[in-house]
PDB file of C-alpha atoms in Angstrom:
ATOM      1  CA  UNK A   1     110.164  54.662  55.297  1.00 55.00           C
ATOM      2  CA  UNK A   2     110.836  58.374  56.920  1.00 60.00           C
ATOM      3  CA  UNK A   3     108.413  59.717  53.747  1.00 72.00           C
ATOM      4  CA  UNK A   4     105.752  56.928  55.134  1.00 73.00           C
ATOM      5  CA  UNK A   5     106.060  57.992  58.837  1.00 68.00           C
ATOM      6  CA  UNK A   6     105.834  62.080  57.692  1.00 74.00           C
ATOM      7  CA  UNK A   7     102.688  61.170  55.998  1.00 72.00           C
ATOM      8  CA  UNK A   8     101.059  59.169  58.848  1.00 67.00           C
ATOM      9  CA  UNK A   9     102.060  62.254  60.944  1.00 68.00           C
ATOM     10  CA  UNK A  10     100.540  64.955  58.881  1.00 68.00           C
ATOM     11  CA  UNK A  11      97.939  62.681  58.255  1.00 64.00           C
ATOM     12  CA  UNK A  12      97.602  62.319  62.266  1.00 63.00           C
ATOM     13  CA  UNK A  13      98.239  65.805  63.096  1.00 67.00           C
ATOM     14  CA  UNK A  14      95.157  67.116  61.178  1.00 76.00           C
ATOM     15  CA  UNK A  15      92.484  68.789  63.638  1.00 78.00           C
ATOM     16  CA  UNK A  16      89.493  66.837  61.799  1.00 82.00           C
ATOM     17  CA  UNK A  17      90.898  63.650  62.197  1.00 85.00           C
ATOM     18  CA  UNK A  18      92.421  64.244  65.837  1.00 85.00           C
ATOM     19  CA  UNK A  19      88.955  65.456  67.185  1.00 86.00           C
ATOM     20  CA  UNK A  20      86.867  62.813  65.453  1.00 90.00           C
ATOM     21  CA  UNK A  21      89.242  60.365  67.424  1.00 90.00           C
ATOM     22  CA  UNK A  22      89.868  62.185  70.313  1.00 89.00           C
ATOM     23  CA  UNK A  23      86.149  61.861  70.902  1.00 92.00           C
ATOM     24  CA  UNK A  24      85.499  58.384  70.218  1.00 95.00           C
ATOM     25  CA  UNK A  25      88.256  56.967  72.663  1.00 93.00           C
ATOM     26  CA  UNK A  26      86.372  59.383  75.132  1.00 92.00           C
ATOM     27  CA  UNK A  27      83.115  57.615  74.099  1.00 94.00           C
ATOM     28  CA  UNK A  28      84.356  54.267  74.375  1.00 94.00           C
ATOM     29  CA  UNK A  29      86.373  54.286  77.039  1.00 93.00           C
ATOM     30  CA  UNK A  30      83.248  56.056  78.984  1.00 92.00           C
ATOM     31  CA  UNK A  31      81.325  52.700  77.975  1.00 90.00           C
ATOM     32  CA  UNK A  32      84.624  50.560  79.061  1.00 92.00           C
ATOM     33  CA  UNK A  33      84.940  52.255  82.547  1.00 91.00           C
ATOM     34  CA  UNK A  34      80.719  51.648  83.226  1.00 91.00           C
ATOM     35  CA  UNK A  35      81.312  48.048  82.321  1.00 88.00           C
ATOM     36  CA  UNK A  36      84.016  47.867  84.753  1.00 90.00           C
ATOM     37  CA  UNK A  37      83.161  49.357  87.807  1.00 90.00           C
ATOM     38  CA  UNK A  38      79.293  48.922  87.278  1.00 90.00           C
ATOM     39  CA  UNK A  39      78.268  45.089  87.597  1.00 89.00           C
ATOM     40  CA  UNK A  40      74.126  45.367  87.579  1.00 90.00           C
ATOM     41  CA  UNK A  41      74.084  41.453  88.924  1.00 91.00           C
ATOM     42  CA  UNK A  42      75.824  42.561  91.963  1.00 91.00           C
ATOM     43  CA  UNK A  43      73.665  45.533  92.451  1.00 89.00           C
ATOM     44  CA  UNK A  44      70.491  43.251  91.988  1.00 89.00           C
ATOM     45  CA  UNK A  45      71.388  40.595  94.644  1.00 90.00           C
ATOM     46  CA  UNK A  46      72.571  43.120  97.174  1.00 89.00           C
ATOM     47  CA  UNK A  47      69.037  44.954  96.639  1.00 88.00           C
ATOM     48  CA  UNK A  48      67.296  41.760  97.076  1.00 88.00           C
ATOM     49  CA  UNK A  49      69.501  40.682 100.084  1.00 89.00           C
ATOM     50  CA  UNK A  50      68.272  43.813 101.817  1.00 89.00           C
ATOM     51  CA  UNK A  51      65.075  43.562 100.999  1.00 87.00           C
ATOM     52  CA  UNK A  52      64.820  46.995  99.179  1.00 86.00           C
ATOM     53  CA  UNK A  53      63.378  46.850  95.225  1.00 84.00           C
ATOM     54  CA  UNK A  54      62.613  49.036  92.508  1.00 87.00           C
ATOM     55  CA  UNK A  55      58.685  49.856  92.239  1.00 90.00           C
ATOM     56  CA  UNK A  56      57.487  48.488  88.992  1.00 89.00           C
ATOM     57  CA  UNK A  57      60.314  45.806  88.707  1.00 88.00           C
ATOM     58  CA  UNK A  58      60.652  42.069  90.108  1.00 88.00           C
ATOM     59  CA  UNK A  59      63.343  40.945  92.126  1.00 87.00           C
ATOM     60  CA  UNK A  60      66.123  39.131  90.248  1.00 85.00           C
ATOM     61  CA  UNK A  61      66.609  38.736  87.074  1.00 88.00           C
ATOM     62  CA  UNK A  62      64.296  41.294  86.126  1.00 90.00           C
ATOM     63  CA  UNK A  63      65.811  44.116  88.217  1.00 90.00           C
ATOM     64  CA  UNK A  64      69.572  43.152  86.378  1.00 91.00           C
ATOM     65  CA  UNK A  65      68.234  43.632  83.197  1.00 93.00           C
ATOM     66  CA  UNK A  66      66.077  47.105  84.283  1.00 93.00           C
ATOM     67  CA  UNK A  67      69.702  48.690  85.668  1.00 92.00           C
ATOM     68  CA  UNK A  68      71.706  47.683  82.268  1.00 92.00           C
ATOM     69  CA  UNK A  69      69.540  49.285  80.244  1.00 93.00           C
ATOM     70  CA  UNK A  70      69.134  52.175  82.074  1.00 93.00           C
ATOM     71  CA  UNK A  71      72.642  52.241  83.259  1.00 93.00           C
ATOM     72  CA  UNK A  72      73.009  51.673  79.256  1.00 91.00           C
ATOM     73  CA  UNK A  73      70.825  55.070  78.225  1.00 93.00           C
ATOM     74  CA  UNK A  74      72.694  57.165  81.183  1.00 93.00           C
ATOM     75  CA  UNK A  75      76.286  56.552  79.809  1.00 93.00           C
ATOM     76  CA  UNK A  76      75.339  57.180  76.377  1.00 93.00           C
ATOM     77  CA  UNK A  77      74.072  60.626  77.080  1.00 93.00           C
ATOM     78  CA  UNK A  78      77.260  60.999  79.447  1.00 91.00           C
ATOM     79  CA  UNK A  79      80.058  59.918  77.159  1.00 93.00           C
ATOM     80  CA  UNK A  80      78.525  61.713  74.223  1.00 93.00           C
ATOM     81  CA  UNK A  81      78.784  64.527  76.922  1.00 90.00           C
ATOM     82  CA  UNK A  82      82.055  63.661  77.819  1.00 88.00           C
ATOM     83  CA  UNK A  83      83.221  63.377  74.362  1.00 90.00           C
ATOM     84  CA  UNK A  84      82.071  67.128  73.546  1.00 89.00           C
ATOM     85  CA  UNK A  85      83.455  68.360  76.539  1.00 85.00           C
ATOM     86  CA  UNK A  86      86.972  66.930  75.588  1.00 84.00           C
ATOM     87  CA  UNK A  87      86.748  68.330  72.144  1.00 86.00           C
ATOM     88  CA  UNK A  88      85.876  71.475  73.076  1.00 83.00           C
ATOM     89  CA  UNK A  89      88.968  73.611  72.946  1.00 81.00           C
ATOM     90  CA  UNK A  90      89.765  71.571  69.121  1.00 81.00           C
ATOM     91  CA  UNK A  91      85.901  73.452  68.269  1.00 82.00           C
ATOM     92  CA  UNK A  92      86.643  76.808  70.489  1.00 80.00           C
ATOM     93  CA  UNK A  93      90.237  77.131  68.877  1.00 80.00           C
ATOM     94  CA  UNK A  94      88.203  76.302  65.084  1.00 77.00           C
ATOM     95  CA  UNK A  95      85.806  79.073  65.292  1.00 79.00           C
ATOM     96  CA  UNK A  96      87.845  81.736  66.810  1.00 78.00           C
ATOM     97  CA  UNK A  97      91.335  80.690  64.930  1.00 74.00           C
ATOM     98  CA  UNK A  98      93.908  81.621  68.063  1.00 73.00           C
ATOM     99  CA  UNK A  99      95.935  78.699  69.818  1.00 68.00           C
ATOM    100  CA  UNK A 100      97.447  80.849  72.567  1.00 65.00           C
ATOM    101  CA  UNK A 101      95.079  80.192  74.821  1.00 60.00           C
ATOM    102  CA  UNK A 102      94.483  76.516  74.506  1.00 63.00           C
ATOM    103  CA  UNK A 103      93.297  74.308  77.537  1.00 69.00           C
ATOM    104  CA  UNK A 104      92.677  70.299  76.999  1.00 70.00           C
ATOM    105  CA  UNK A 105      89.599  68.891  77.607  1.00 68.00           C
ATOM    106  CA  UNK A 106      91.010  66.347  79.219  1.00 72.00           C
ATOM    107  CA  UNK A 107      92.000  69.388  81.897  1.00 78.00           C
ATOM    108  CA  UNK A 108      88.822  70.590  81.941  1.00 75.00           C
ATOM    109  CA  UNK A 109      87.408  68.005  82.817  1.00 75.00           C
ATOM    110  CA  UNK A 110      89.920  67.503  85.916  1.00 83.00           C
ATOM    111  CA  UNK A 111      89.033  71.049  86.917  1.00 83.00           C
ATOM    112  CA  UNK A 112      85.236  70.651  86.974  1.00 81.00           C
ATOM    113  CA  UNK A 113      85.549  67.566  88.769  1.00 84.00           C
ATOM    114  CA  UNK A 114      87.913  69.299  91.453  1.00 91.00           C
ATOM    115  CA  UNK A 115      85.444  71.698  91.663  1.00 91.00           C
ATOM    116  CA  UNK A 116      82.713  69.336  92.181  1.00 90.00           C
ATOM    117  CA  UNK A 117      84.374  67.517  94.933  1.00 92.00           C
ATOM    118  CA  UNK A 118      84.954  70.688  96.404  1.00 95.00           C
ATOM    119  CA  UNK A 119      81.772  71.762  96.777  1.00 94.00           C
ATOM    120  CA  UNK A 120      80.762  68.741  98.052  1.00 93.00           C
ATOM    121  CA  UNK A 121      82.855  68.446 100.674  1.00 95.00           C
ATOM    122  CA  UNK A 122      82.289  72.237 101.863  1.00 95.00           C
ATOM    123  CA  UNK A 123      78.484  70.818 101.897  1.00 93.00           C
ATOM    124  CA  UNK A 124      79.411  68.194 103.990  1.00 93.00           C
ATOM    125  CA  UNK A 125      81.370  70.772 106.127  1.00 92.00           C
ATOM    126  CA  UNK A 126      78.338  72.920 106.689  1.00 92.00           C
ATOM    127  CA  UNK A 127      75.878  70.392 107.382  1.00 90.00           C
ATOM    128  CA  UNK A 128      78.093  68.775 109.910  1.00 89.00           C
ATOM    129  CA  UNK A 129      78.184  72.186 111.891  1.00 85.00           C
ATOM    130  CA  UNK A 130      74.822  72.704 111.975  1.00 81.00           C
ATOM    131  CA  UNK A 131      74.483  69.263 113.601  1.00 75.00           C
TER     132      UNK A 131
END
């Protein structure tokens, strides 16, 4: 049994086969958090509660279907972004062949979104003082 486990390990533990599925639980669970927090029914109704619509696109039915497939297109170019963003390091660390330096992706991405938020807020700062 220990001979079975060392082999799953090494198996595991090669950089190939970590990256390849290091990126597609990024992809997927990209595509599972959308589906979550992003219900395109809900969006349609409260659009056509409030009167507002998309030009080109009925009320209803119509407008649900419009948002999940475009809401569709946008996470597939964003998870295949995320997914390369979280490999990164495995590719940086393959071409240049040093590990002392090694950040996540997964850190990364928590720092560019940190520094996103920041800069929003300091917007939000400024424009508040010139009000």
């Amino acid at each position: 049994m220990a001979s079975y486990a060392t082999q799953v390990m090494a198996w595991v533990s090669n950089q190939w086969i970590y990256g390849i599925g290091y990126f597609i639980l990024v992809f997927l669970f990209t595509y599972f958090y959308t589906a979550v927090t992003f219900d395109p029914q809900q969006i349609s109704e409260n659009l056509q509660k409030s009167g507002a619509f998309i030009p080109g696109v009925r009320p209803g039915d119509s407008t649900m279907q419009y948002l999940a497939r475009v809401v569709t297109r946008i996470t597939l170019v964003g998870a295949l972004f995320l997914g390369i963003i979280a490999i990164l390091p495995l590719i940086m660390q393959g071409f240049t062949g040093g590990t002392t330096f090694a950040i996540g992706g997964t850190a990364l991405l928590i720092v560019v979104s940190v520094v996103i938020d920041l800069i929003k807020k300091i917007d939000a700062q400024i424009a508040m003082r010139e009000y």
